[in-house]
C-alpha cells in the first residue's frame, strides 16, 4: 500500500509539473515561407514577359507564357505574405485559429473531438486535407467570430460542401439543409441572423455529413496532421487536468 501511495503521489506531482510548465504553442505555417520566393519569381516573370513583348511580335508567344506564369506566381506569393504569421495557438484555455480575415477561439470544454475527416469514394477511404473539430455547441463560436471571418470561411468551405453532397445519396436532405442557411440559426435560447446564421447552419451541415463543424487546412500547419492532432490531444488532456485541480 505504501508503494502504491508513493507512485500515485509521484504521478500527481509529475502531472502538476507538466501542467505548470505548459506554455502556449504557436503554429507557423510552412506555406508562408514560400511567399517571398513566389513573389520574386512572379515579378521576374512579369518583367521578362513585358521585355519580350517590347522586343518584337515574334516573341509574343513566349512573352505571354512568362507574363501569365509571373502573374500567377506574384498573386500567390503576395497572398501568402499577407497570411498571418501564426495560424494556430494552443494553450490551457483552448485553440485560437488565426486567419487573414480575423480569428476565432475554441474553448477546450466545447471540443468533443478532433481528427482528420475521411470520406468513402468507391472502395477507398480518402483522408481530407483538413483537421476537423467537432463541437458540443456552435453558439460560442458565433459569439466570438467576426462577420468578415465567417463570410470568408463560408466561401472557403465550398469544396467541403461539394464533398458532403457527393457522400449523400439523398441530395434532397442536403438541399433542404442548405436552404435553411437563409433562415435564423437557433441553438438553445440564442438566435442568430444574417451571416452568423448562415455560418451556424453551414457548421451544422458539415457536422451532419462529414462529422466535424470547424476545419483547419493541413497546409496551415507546421507539421504532419497526425502529429498536430496528437499534440492538441495532449494539451487538452493537461488543460482539463489543470481545471479539475
Tab-separated table of C-alpha atoms in Angstrom:
chain	number	residue	atom	x	y	z
A	1	UNK	CA	0.000	0.000	0.000
A	2	UNK	CA	2.828	2.375	0.860
A	3	UNK	CA	4.443	1.678	-2.526
A	4	UNK	CA	1.149	2.279	-4.353
A	5	UNK	CA	0.633	5.528	-2.443
A	6	UNK	CA	4.125	6.660	-3.376
A	7	UNK	CA	3.555	6.063	-7.099
A	8	UNK	CA	0.156	7.779	-7.015
A	9	UNK	CA	1.631	10.822	-5.278
A	10	UNK	CA	4.526	10.860	-7.730
A	11	UNK	CA	2.093	10.740	-10.662
A	12	UNK	CA	0.167	13.690	-9.231
A	13	UNK	CA	3.382	15.664	-8.782
A	14	UNK	CA	4.543	14.864	-12.331
A	15	UNK	CA	1.177	15.840	-13.805
A	16	UNK	CA	1.144	19.090	-11.831
A	17	UNK	CA	4.617	19.916	-13.072
A	18	UNK	CA	3.575	19.158	-16.650
A	19	UNK	CA	0.576	21.460	-16.384
A	20	UNK	CA	2.511	24.260	-14.685
A	21	UNK	CA	5.176	24.098	-17.412
A	22	UNK	CA	2.606	24.060	-20.206
A	23	UNK	CA	3.476	27.048	-22.381
A	24	UNK	CA	1.422	28.375	-25.298
A	25	UNK	CA	2.297	26.742	-28.594
A	26	UNK	CA	2.272	28.784	-31.794
A	27	UNK	CA	1.851	27.071	-35.154
A	28	UNK	CA	3.542	28.851	-38.065
A	29	UNK	CA	2.577	27.508	-41.498
A	30	UNK	CA	5.230	26.207	-43.836
A	31	UNK	CA	3.493	27.567	-46.939
A	32	UNK	CA	4.068	31.148	-45.787
A	33	UNK	CA	7.820	30.653	-46.108
A	34	UNK	CA	7.455	30.409	-49.879
A	35	UNK	CA	5.683	33.754	-50.147
A	36	UNK	CA	8.749	35.893	-50.837
A	37	UNK	CA	10.176	33.346	-53.275
A	38	UNK	CA	6.935	33.166	-55.257
A	39	UNK	CA	6.578	36.939	-55.260
A	40	UNK	CA	10.129	37.450	-56.512
A	41	UNK	CA	9.673	34.760	-59.174
A	42	UNK	CA	6.398	36.335	-60.220
A	43	UNK	CA	7.866	39.812	-60.580
A	44	UNK	CA	10.762	38.332	-62.548
A	45	UNK	CA	8.355	36.513	-64.860
A	46	UNK	CA	6.278	39.651	-65.388
A	47	UNK	CA	9.406	41.674	-66.193
A	48	UNK	CA	10.678	39.089	-68.677
A	49	UNK	CA	7.245	38.840	-70.300
A	50	UNK	CA	6.958	42.594	-70.766
A	51	UNK	CA	10.506	42.692	-72.115
A	52	UNK	CA	9.657	40.032	-74.685
A	53	UNK	CA	6.539	41.943	-75.722
A	54	UNK	CA	8.571	45.086	-76.321
A	55	UNK	CA	11.316	43.348	-78.307
A	56	UNK	CA	9.059	42.190	-81.124
A	57	UNK	CA	5.879	40.430	-82.158
A	58	UNK	CA	7.795	37.224	-82.915
A	59	UNK	CA	8.408	36.894	-79.153
A	60	UNK	CA	4.742	37.304	-78.277
A	61	UNK	CA	4.112	33.592	-77.524
A	62	UNK	CA	6.973	33.119	-75.019
A	63	UNK	CA	6.204	36.563	-73.647
A	64	UNK	CA	2.580	35.717	-72.876
A	65	UNK	CA	3.670	32.460	-71.192
A	66	UNK	CA	6.195	34.271	-68.957
A	67	UNK	CA	3.689	37.011	-68.186
A	68	UNK	CA	0.927	34.515	-67.263
A	69	UNK	CA	3.140	32.405	-65.018
A	70	UNK	CA	4.612	35.558	-63.492
A	71	UNK	CA	1.180	36.973	-62.703
A	72	UNK	CA	0.024	33.726	-61.096
A	73	UNK	CA	3.204	33.419	-59.023
A	74	UNK	CA	3.019	37.033	-57.909
A	75	UNK	CA	-0.618	36.731	-56.812
A	76	UNK	CA	0.069	33.505	-54.909
A	77	UNK	CA	3.201	34.965	-53.319
A	78	UNK	CA	1.500	38.153	-52.165
A	79	UNK	CA	-1.450	36.190	-50.777
A	80	UNK	CA	0.953	34.021	-48.763
A	81	UNK	CA	2.808	37.086	-47.458
A	82	UNK	CA	-0.437	38.539	-46.135
A	83	UNK	CA	-1.354	35.306	-44.373
A	84	UNK	CA	-0.937	35.568	-40.575
A	85	UNK	CA	2.469	34.678	-39.173
A	86	UNK	CA	0.767	32.334	-36.700
A	87	UNK	CA	-2.242	30.298	-37.835
A	88	UNK	CA	-2.995	28.372	-34.623
A	89	UNK	CA	-2.144	28.967	-30.984
A	90	UNK	CA	-2.752	26.343	-28.300
A	91	UNK	CA	-2.772	26.990	-24.559
A	92	UNK	CA	-4.574	25.942	-21.393
A	93	UNK	CA	-7.717	27.850	-22.448
A	94	UNK	CA	-8.172	26.247	-25.844
A	95	UNK	CA	-7.353	26.686	-29.513
A	96	UNK	CA	-7.231	30.021	-31.299
A	97	UNK	CA	-7.356	29.968	-35.109
A	98	UNK	CA	-5.899	32.947	-36.960
A	99	UNK	CA	-6.983	33.873	-40.472
A	100	UNK	CA	-6.235	36.905	-42.621
A	101	UNK	CA	-9.876	37.910	-42.079
A	102	UNK	CA	-9.818	37.543	-38.308
A	103	UNK	CA	-9.592	34.949	-35.575
A	104	UNK	CA	-11.800	32.628	-33.563
A	105	UNK	CA	-11.291	30.912	-30.228
A	106	UNK	CA	-12.496	27.398	-29.371
A	107	UNK	CA	-12.516	26.526	-25.673
A	108	UNK	CA	-11.423	23.043	-24.620
A	109	UNK	CA	-14.758	22.450	-22.907
A	110	UNK	CA	-16.544	22.982	-26.234
A	111	UNK	CA	-14.479	20.469	-28.219
A	112	UNK	CA	-15.966	16.997	-28.378
A	113	UNK	CA	-13.264	15.526	-30.603
A	114	UNK	CA	-10.832	16.364	-33.397
A	115	UNK	CA	-9.380	14.275	-36.170
A	116	UNK	CA	-8.875	14.242	-39.919
A	117	UNK	CA	-12.194	13.854	-41.749
A	118	UNK	CA	-12.470	10.805	-44.010
A	119	UNK	CA	-14.898	10.032	-46.815
A	120	UNK	CA	-15.752	6.942	-48.844
A	121	UNK	CA	-15.076	7.108	-52.569
A	122	UNK	CA	-15.870	3.859	-54.327
A	123	UNK	CA	-13.998	1.162	-52.439
A	124	UNK	CA	-11.447	3.547	-50.970
A	125	UNK	CA	-11.399	5.696	-47.852
A	126	UNK	CA	-9.941	9.122	-48.530
A	127	UNK	CA	-8.492	11.413	-45.882
A	128	UNK	CA	-9.325	15.071	-46.496
A	129	UNK	CA	-6.536	17.667	-46.116
A	130	UNK	CA	-8.079	19.189	-43.004
A	131	UNK	CA	-8.128	18.809	-39.253
A	132	UNK	CA	-11.749	18.779	-38.167
A	133	UNK	CA	-13.160	19.888	-34.826
A	134	UNK	CA	-16.478	18.528	-33.603
A	135	UNK	CA	-18.126	20.984	-31.224
A	136	UNK	CA	-20.563	20.490	-28.416
A	137	UNK	CA	-22.208	23.844	-29.148
A	138	UNK	CA	-21.926	26.115	-32.197
A	139	UNK	CA	-23.224	29.195	-30.370
A	140	UNK	CA	-19.976	30.036	-28.516
A	141	UNK	CA	-18.193	30.177	-31.881
A	142	UNK	CA	-20.819	32.514	-33.331
A	143	UNK	CA	-20.461	34.744	-30.266
A	144	UNK	CA	-16.760	35.396	-30.881
A	145	UNK	CA	-16.266	35.112	-34.653
A	146	UNK	CA	-16.257	38.294	-36.749
A	147	UNK	CA	-18.654	38.755	-39.659
A	148	UNK	CA	-15.685	39.149	-42.000
A	149	UNK	CA	-14.153	35.833	-40.966
A	150	UNK	CA	-17.491	33.990	-41.037
A	151	UNK	CA	-18.112	35.281	-44.570
A	152	UNK	CA	-14.630	34.243	-45.702
A	153	UNK	CA	-14.957	30.739	-44.263
A	154	UNK	CA	-18.321	30.275	-45.958
A	155	UNK	CA	-16.566	30.846	-49.280
A	156	UNK	CA	-13.557	28.664	-48.459
A	157	UNK	CA	-15.763	25.781	-47.314
A	158	UNK	CA	-17.423	25.282	-50.705
A	159	UNK	CA	-15.148	22.322	-51.588
A	160	UNK	CA	-16.151	20.692	-48.293
A	161	UNK	CA	-19.799	21.290	-49.116
A	162	UNK	CA	-19.318	19.659	-52.524
A	163	UNK	CA	-17.620	16.708	-50.821
A	164	UNK	CA	-20.554	16.418	-48.434
A	165	UNK	CA	-23.013	16.424	-51.338
A	166	UNK	CA	-21.048	13.632	-53.037
A	167	UNK	CA	-21.356	11.494	-49.890
A	168	UNK	CA	-25.111	11.880	-49.501
A	169	UNK	CA	-27.201	9.589	-51.664
A	170	UNK	CA	-30.337	11.553	-50.761
A	171	UNK	CA	-29.482	15.017	-52.104
A	172	UNK	CA	-32.886	16.368	-51.093
A	173	UNK	CA	-31.826	16.261	-47.445
A	174	UNK	CA	-28.724	18.331	-48.137
A	175	UNK	CA	-30.680	20.741	-50.351
A	176	UNK	CA	-33.212	21.295	-47.568
A	177	UNK	CA	-30.406	21.945	-45.084
A	178	UNK	CA	-28.725	24.404	-47.458
A	179	UNK	CA	-31.985	26.289	-47.972
A	180	UNK	CA	-32.126	26.753	-44.202
A	181	UNK	CA	-28.894	28.796	-44.346
A	182	UNK	CA	-31.035	31.844	-45.152
A	183	UNK	CA	-33.157	31.396	-42.038
A	184	UNK	CA	-32.244	32.359	-38.438
A	185	UNK	CA	-29.979	29.908	-36.640
A	186	UNK	CA	-31.349	28.874	-33.251
A	187	UNK	CA	-29.425	26.955	-30.588
A	188	UNK	CA	-30.757	26.662	-27.052
A	189	UNK	CA	-32.114	30.142	-26.264
A	190	UNK	CA	-29.810	32.005	-28.657
A	191	UNK	CA	-30.950	33.271	-32.060
A	192	UNK	CA	-28.597	34.420	-34.823
A	193	UNK	CA	-29.357	36.164	-38.103
A	194	UNK	CA	-27.549	37.137	-41.288
A	195	UNK	CA	-24.007	35.920	-41.932
A	196	UNK	CA	-23.699	34.372	-38.465
A	197	UNK	CA	-26.858	32.349	-39.070
A	198	UNK	CA	-25.509	31.170	-42.429
A	199	UNK	CA	-22.225	30.150	-40.833
A	200	UNK	CA	-24.033	28.380	-37.987
A	201	UNK	CA	-26.141	26.394	-40.434
A	202	UNK	CA	-23.051	25.589	-42.514
A	203	UNK	CA	-21.282	24.241	-39.426
A	204	UNK	CA	-24.311	22.114	-38.660
A	205	UNK	CA	-24.484	20.769	-42.247
A	206	UNK	CA	-20.804	19.848	-42.309
A	207	UNK	CA	-21.102	18.280	-38.875
A	208	UNK	CA	-24.037	16.190	-40.047
A	209	UNK	CA	-22.407	14.957	-43.274
A	210	UNK	CA	-18.650	14.974	-42.577
A	211	UNK	CA	-18.609	14.622	-38.788
A	212	UNK	CA	-16.952	17.936	-37.885
A	213	UNK	CA	-18.124	21.532	-37.532
A	214	UNK	CA	-14.887	23.509	-37.982
A	215	UNK	CA	-11.946	22.785	-40.279
A	216	UNK	CA	-8.284	23.819	-40.327
A	217	UNK	CA	-6.458	23.156	-43.595
A	218	UNK	CA	-3.373	20.989	-43.176
A	219	UNK	CA	-1.289	23.443	-45.224
A	220	UNK	CA	-1.820	25.930	-42.394
A	221	UNK	CA	0.187	23.668	-40.064
A	222	UNK	CA	3.915	23.335	-39.462
A	223	UNK	CA	3.892	19.552	-39.028
A	224	UNK	CA	2.013	16.465	-40.268
A	225	UNK	CA	-1.656	16.405	-39.331
A	226	UNK	CA	-1.376	13.285	-37.177
A	227	UNK	CA	1.411	14.868	-35.111
A	228	UNK	CA	-0.632	18.043	-34.706
A	229	UNK	CA	-3.692	16.080	-33.587
A	230	UNK	CA	-1.657	14.096	-31.031
A	231	UNK	CA	-0.176	17.326	-29.709
A	232	UNK	CA	-3.580	19.007	-29.392
A	233	UNK	CA	-4.990	15.989	-27.563
A	234	UNK	CA	-2.144	16.135	-25.052
A	235	UNK	CA	-2.677	19.859	-24.485
A	236	UNK	CA	-6.389	19.279	-23.969
A	237	UNK	CA	-5.729	16.471	-21.508
A	238	UNK	CA	-3.321	18.565	-19.455
A	239	UNK	CA	-5.583	21.605	-19.593
A	240	UNK	CA	-8.575	19.635	-18.324
A	241	UNK	CA	-6.422	18.132	-15.555
A	242	UNK	CA	-5.435	21.657	-14.561
A	243	UNK	CA	-9.053	22.786	-14.425
A	244	UNK	CA	-10.048	19.725	-12.404
A	245	UNK	CA	-7.435	20.640	-9.810
